[in-house]
mmCIF file with all atom_site columns, C-alpha atoms in Angstrom:
data_model
loop_
_atom_site.group_PDB
_atom_site.id
_atom_site.type_symbol
_atom_site.label_atom_id
_atom_site.label_alt_id
_atom_site.label_comp_id
_atom_site.label_asym_id
_atom_site.label_entity_id
_atom_site.label_seq_id
_atom_site.pdbx_PDB_ins_code
_atom_site.Cartn_x
_atom_site.Cartn_y
_atom_site.Cartn_z
_atom_site.occupancy
_atom_site.B_iso_or_equiv
_atom_site.pdbx_formal_charge
_atom_site.auth_seq_id
_atom_site.auth_comp_id
_atom_site.auth_asym_id
_atom_site.auth_atom_id
_atom_site.pdbx_PDB_model_num
ATOM 1   C CA . MET A 1 1   ? 62.957 25.611 -43.011 1.00 96.00 ? 6   MET A CA 1
ATOM 2   C CA . GLY A 1 2   ? 59.576 24.991 -44.565 1.00 96.00 ? 7   GLY A CA 1
ATOM 3   C CA . ARG A 1 3   ? 57.797 26.716 -41.722 1.00 96.00 ? 8   ARG A CA 1
ATOM 4   C CA . GLU A 1 4   ? 60.273 29.549 -41.242 1.00 97.00 ? 9   GLU A CA 1
ATOM 5   C CA . ILE A 1 5   ? 61.523 30.636 -44.683 1.00 98.00 ? 10  ILE A CA 1
ATOM 6   C CA . ASP A 1 6   ? 58.820 32.819 -46.240 1.00 97.00 ? 11  ASP A CA 1
ATOM 7   C CA . ALA A 1 7   ? 59.807 31.942 -49.811 1.00 98.00 ? 12  ALA A CA 1
ATOM 8   C CA . VAL A 1 8   ? 58.852 28.273 -49.290 1.00 98.00 ? 13  VAL A CA 1
ATOM 9   C CA . VAL A 1 9   ? 55.282 27.648 -50.460 1.00 98.00 ? 14  VAL A CA 1
ATOM 10  C CA . TYR A 1 10  ? 55.263 23.876 -49.946 1.00 97.00 ? 15  TYR A CA 1
ATOM 11  C CA . TRP A 1 11  ? 57.598 21.405 -48.288 1.00 98.00 ? 16  TRP A CA 1
ATOM 12  C CA . THR A 1 12  ? 57.878 17.846 -47.108 1.00 97.00 ? 17  THR A CA 1
ATOM 13  C CA . VAL A 1 13  ? 60.536 15.906 -45.241 1.00 96.00 ? 18  VAL A CA 1
ATOM 14  C CA . GLY A 1 14  ? 60.401 12.190 -44.639 1.00 96.00 ? 19  GLY A CA 1
ATOM 15  C CA . ARG A 1 15  ? 61.799 8.705  -45.036 1.00 96.00 ? 20  ARG A CA 1
ATOM 16  C CA . ASP A 1 16  ? 62.993 7.586  -48.466 1.00 94.00 ? 21  ASP A CA 1
ATOM 17  C CA . VAL A 1 17  ? 60.905 4.449  -48.938 1.00 95.00 ? 22  VAL A CA 1
ATOM 18  C CA . GLY A 1 18  ? 62.538 2.020  -51.354 1.00 92.00 ? 23  GLY A CA 1
ATOM 19  C CA . GLY A 1 19  ? 65.322 4.406  -52.314 1.00 88.00 ? 24  GLY A CA 1
ATOM 20  C CA . ASP A 1 20  ? 69.016 4.613  -51.587 1.00 90.00 ? 25  ASP A CA 1
ATOM 21  C CA . PHE A 1 21  ? 68.696 7.133  -48.747 1.00 93.00 ? 26  PHE A CA 1
ATOM 22  C CA . ASP A 1 22  ? 67.276 7.182  -45.255 1.00 94.00 ? 27  ASP A CA 1
ATOM 23  C CA . TYR A 1 23  ? 65.553 10.572 -45.632 1.00 95.00 ? 28  TYR A CA 1
ATOM 24  C CA . GLY A 1 24  ? 64.607 13.095 -48.268 1.00 94.00 ? 29  GLY A CA 1
ATOM 25  C CA . ALA A 1 25  ? 63.322 16.652 -48.341 1.00 95.00 ? 30  ALA A CA 1
ATOM 26  C CA . MET A 1 26  ? 61.555 18.803 -50.909 1.00 96.00 ? 31  MET A CA 1
ATOM 27  C CA . PHE A 1 27  ? 61.037 22.557 -50.749 1.00 97.00 ? 32  PHE A CA 1
ATOM 28  C CA . ALA A 1 28  ? 58.955 24.355 -53.399 1.00 97.00 ? 33  ALA A CA 1
ATOM 29  C CA . VAL A 1 29  ? 59.195 28.059 -54.165 1.00 98.00 ? 34  VAL A CA 1
ATOM 30  C CA . GLU A 1 30  ? 57.171 30.235 -56.524 1.00 96.00 ? 35  GLU A CA 1
ATOM 31  C CA . ASP A 1 31  ? 59.918 31.637 -58.761 1.00 96.00 ? 36  ASP A CA 1
ATOM 32  C CA . ILE A 1 32  ? 63.651 32.236 -59.153 1.00 96.00 ? 37  ILE A CA 1
ATOM 33  C CA . GLU A 1 33  ? 63.644 35.109 -56.666 1.00 97.00 ? 38  GLU A CA 1
ATOM 34  C CA . GLY A 1 34  ? 61.970 32.824 -54.139 1.00 97.00 ? 39  GLY A CA 1
ATOM 35  C CA . TYR A 1 35  ? 64.657 30.250 -54.861 1.00 97.00 ? 40  TYR A CA 1
ATOM 36  C CA . ARG A 1 36  ? 67.356 32.857 -54.270 1.00 97.00 ? 41  ARG A CA 1
ATOM 37  C CA . ALA A 1 37  ? 65.707 33.864 -50.967 1.00 98.00 ? 42  ALA A CA 1
ATOM 38  C CA . TYR A 1 38  ? 65.479 30.209 -49.883 1.00 98.00 ? 43  TYR A CA 1
ATOM 39  C CA . MET A 1 39  ? 69.079 29.419 -50.794 1.00 96.00 ? 44  MET A CA 1
ATOM 40  C CA . HIS A 1 40  ? 70.452 32.521 -49.044 1.00 96.00 ? 45  HIS A CA 1
ATOM 41  C CA . ALA A 1 41  ? 68.212 32.358 -45.970 1.00 98.00 ? 46  ALA A CA 1
ATOM 42  C CA . PRO A 1 42  ? 70.259 32.408 -42.752 1.00 97.00 ? 47  PRO A CA 1
ATOM 43  C CA . LEU A 1 43  ? 68.205 29.465 -41.453 1.00 98.00 ? 48  LEU A CA 1
ATOM 44  C CA . HIS A 1 44  ? 69.183 27.408 -44.517 1.00 97.00 ? 49  HIS A CA 1
ATOM 45  C CA . ARG A 1 45  ? 72.819 28.031 -43.672 1.00 97.00 ? 50  ARG A CA 1
ATOM 46  C CA . GLN A 1 46  ? 72.228 27.093 -40.025 1.00 98.00 ? 51  GLN A CA 1
ATOM 47  C CA . VAL A 1 47  ? 70.625 23.823 -41.094 1.00 96.00 ? 52  VAL A CA 1
ATOM 48  C CA . ASP A 1 48  ? 73.639 23.129 -43.335 1.00 96.00 ? 53  ASP A CA 1
ATOM 49  C CA . GLU A 1 49  ? 75.972 23.693 -40.381 1.00 97.00 ? 54  GLU A CA 1
ATOM 50  C CA . ILE A 1 50  ? 74.037 21.301 -38.165 1.00 97.00 ? 55  ILE A CA 1
ATOM 51  C CA . GLY A 1 51  ? 72.879 18.749 -40.723 1.00 95.00 ? 56  GLY A CA 1
ATOM 52  C CA . LEU A 1 52  ? 75.676 18.277 -43.232 1.00 95.00 ? 57  LEU A CA 1
ATOM 53  C CA . PRO A 1 53  ? 78.094 16.753 -40.692 1.00 96.00 ? 58  PRO A CA 1
ATOM 54  C CA . LEU A 1 54  ? 75.451 14.062 -40.125 1.00 94.00 ? 59  LEU A CA 1
ATOM 55  C CA . VAL A 1 55  ? 75.161 13.244 -43.844 1.00 93.00 ? 60  VAL A CA 1
ATOM 56  C CA . ARG A 1 56  ? 77.291 10.635 -45.576 1.00 93.00 ? 61  ARG A CA 1
ATOM 57  C CA . ASN A 1 57  ? 75.977 10.854 -49.144 1.00 93.00 ? 62  ASN A CA 1
ATOM 58  C CA . MET A 1 58  ? 73.735 13.507 -50.657 1.00 93.00 ? 63  MET A CA 1
ATOM 59  C CA . VAL A 1 59  ? 71.933 14.031 -53.943 1.00 92.00 ? 64  VAL A CA 1
ATOM 60  C CA . SER A 1 60  ? 70.385 17.419 -54.584 1.00 91.00 ? 65  SER A CA 1
ATOM 61  C CA . HIS A 1 61  ? 67.954 18.097 -57.415 1.00 91.00 ? 66  HIS A CA 1
ATOM 62  C CA . ASP A 1 62  ? 66.582 21.394 -58.641 1.00 94.00 ? 67  ASP A CA 1
ATOM 63  C CA . LEU A 1 63  ? 63.355 20.984 -60.606 1.00 94.00 ? 68  LEU A CA 1
ATOM 64  C CA . THR A 1 64  ? 61.512 23.755 -62.419 1.00 94.00 ? 69  THR A CA 1
ATOM 65  C CA . ASP A 1 65  ? 58.377 24.159 -64.469 1.00 94.00 ? 70  ASP A CA 1
ATOM 66  C CA . ASP A 1 66  ? 59.676 27.461 -65.868 1.00 93.00 ? 71  ASP A CA 1
ATOM 67  C CA . ASP A 1 67  ? 59.924 27.234 -69.671 1.00 94.00 ? 72  ASP A CA 1
ATOM 68  C CA . ASP A 1 68  ? 62.695 29.852 -69.817 1.00 94.00 ? 73  ASP A CA 1
ATOM 69  C CA . PRO A 1 69  ? 65.883 28.015 -70.795 1.00 91.00 ? 74  PRO A CA 1
ATOM 70  C CA . ALA A 1 70  ? 67.905 30.583 -68.798 1.00 95.00 ? 75  ALA A CA 1
ATOM 71  C CA . THR A 1 71  ? 66.398 29.348 -65.514 1.00 95.00 ? 76  THR A CA 1
ATOM 72  C CA . GLY A 1 72  ? 68.960 26.552 -65.218 1.00 92.00 ? 77  GLY A CA 1
ATOM 73  C CA . ASP A 1 73  ? 71.782 29.060 -65.569 1.00 93.00 ? 78  ASP A CA 1
ATOM 74  C CA . LEU A 1 74  ? 70.181 31.271 -62.916 1.00 95.00 ? 79  LEU A CA 1
ATOM 75  C CA . ILE A 1 75  ? 69.948 28.308 -60.528 1.00 94.00 ? 80  ILE A CA 1
ATOM 76  C CA . ARG A 1 76  ? 73.607 27.465 -61.116 1.00 92.00 ? 81  ARG A CA 1
ATOM 77  C CA . GLN A 1 77  ? 74.503 31.135 -60.566 1.00 94.00 ? 82  GLN A CA 1
ATOM 78  C CA . ILE A 1 78  ? 72.677 31.184 -57.217 1.00 95.00 ? 83  ILE A CA 1
ATOM 79  C CA . HIS A 1 79  ? 74.587 28.090 -56.106 1.00 93.00 ? 84  HIS A CA 1
ATOM 80  C CA . ALA A 1 80  ? 77.901 29.578 -57.283 1.00 92.00 ? 85  ALA A CA 1
ATOM 81  C CA . GLU A 1 81  ? 77.205 32.836 -55.414 1.00 93.00 ? 86  GLU A CA 1
ATOM 82  C CA . ARG A 1 82  ? 76.343 30.948 -52.259 1.00 93.00 ? 87  ARG A CA 1
ATOM 83  C CA . PHE A 1 83  ? 79.482 28.804 -52.380 1.00 92.00 ? 88  PHE A CA 1
ATOM 84  C CA . ALA A 1 84  ? 81.764 31.707 -53.382 1.00 93.00 ? 89  ALA A CA 1
ATOM 85  C CA . GLY A 1 85  ? 80.694 33.689 -50.351 1.00 86.00 ? 90  GLY A CA 1
ATOM 86  C CA . ASP A 1 86  ? 81.008 30.849 -47.852 1.00 94.00 ? 91  ASP A CA 1
ATOM 87  C CA . PRO A 1 87  ? 84.183 28.744 -47.861 1.00 95.00 ? 92  PRO A CA 1
ATOM 88  C CA . ALA A 1 88  ? 83.040 27.003 -44.663 1.00 96.00 ? 93  ALA A CA 1
ATOM 89  C CA . LEU A 1 89  ? 79.955 25.736 -46.513 1.00 94.00 ? 94  LEU A CA 1
ATOM 90  C CA . VAL A 1 90  ? 82.163 24.441 -49.319 1.00 93.00 ? 95  VAL A CA 1
ATOM 91  C CA . ALA A 1 91  ? 84.263 22.602 -46.711 1.00 95.00 ? 96  ALA A CA 1
ATOM 92  C CA . LEU A 1 92  ? 81.128 21.013 -45.238 1.00 95.00 ? 97  LEU A CA 1
ATOM 93  C CA . ILE A 1 93  ? 80.057 19.765 -48.671 1.00 93.00 ? 98  ILE A CA 1
ATOM 94  C CA . GLU A 1 94  ? 83.539 18.561 -49.540 1.00 92.00 ? 99  GLU A CA 1
ATOM 95  C CA . GLY A 1 95  ? 83.479 16.577 -46.279 1.00 93.00 ? 100 GLY A CA 1
ATOM 96  C CA . LEU A 1 96  ? 80.556 14.457 -47.478 1.00 94.00 ? 101 LEU A CA 1
ATOM 97  C CA . GLY A 1 97  ? 81.223 10.958 -48.768 1.00 93.00 ? 102 GLY A CA 1
ATOM 98  C CA . SER A 1 98  ? 79.549 12.012 -52.021 1.00 92.00 ? 103 SER A CA 1
ATOM 99  C CA . TYR A 1 99  ? 77.531 14.940 -53.308 1.00 91.00 ? 104 TYR A CA 1
ATOM 100 C CA . GLU A 1 100 ? 75.743 14.908 -56.637 1.00 90.00 ? 105 GLU A CA 1
ATOM 101 C CA . GLY A 1 101 ? 73.594 17.397 -58.454 1.00 83.00 ? 106 GLY A CA 1
ATOM 102 C CA . SER A 1 102 ? 72.634 21.025 -58.046 1.00 73.00 ? 107 SER A CA 1
ATOM 103 C CA . SER A 1 103 ? 75.937 22.613 -58.941 1.00 72.00 ? 108 SER A CA 1
ATOM 104 C CA . ALA A 1 104 ? 78.322 21.163 -56.409 1.00 75.00 ? 109 ALA A CA 1
ATOM 105 C CA . PRO A 1 105 ? 81.171 23.551 -55.643 1.00 77.00 ? 110 PRO A CA 1
ATOM 106 C CA . GLY A 1 106 ? 83.788 23.494 -58.365 1.00 66.00 ? 111 GLY A CA 1
ATOM 107 C CA . ASP A 1 107 ? 81.903 21.154 -60.690 1.00 58.00 ? 112 ASP A CA 1
ATOM 108 C CA . GLY A 1 108 ? 81.842 23.719 -63.496 1.00 49.00 ? 113 GLY A CA 1
ATOM 109 C CA . SER A 1 109 ? 78.086 23.517 -64.025 1.00 45.00 ? 114 SER A CA 1
#
């Protein structure tokens, strides 16, 4: 996704050394519109379809350096839009052993 989604300006994927997970990934975007483009990219959805069935437990974090307090609400809105339009994605996430963070479907965030 880092190579193919234009909105991604920096990315890394690798082993989680000393943590609770086997692997981790980080994708950086320039702004909220870049985040929206990344989240709604067809390739992102394809990776979810392939990768989520291989995942037992997942923690997702959204970090921002934007001082606007509304940014968190915009991030939650993007997640809610994505989940509302894709019940199969919600089913994939609900099939995980655990999912924390980043506005899990139905968490009310």
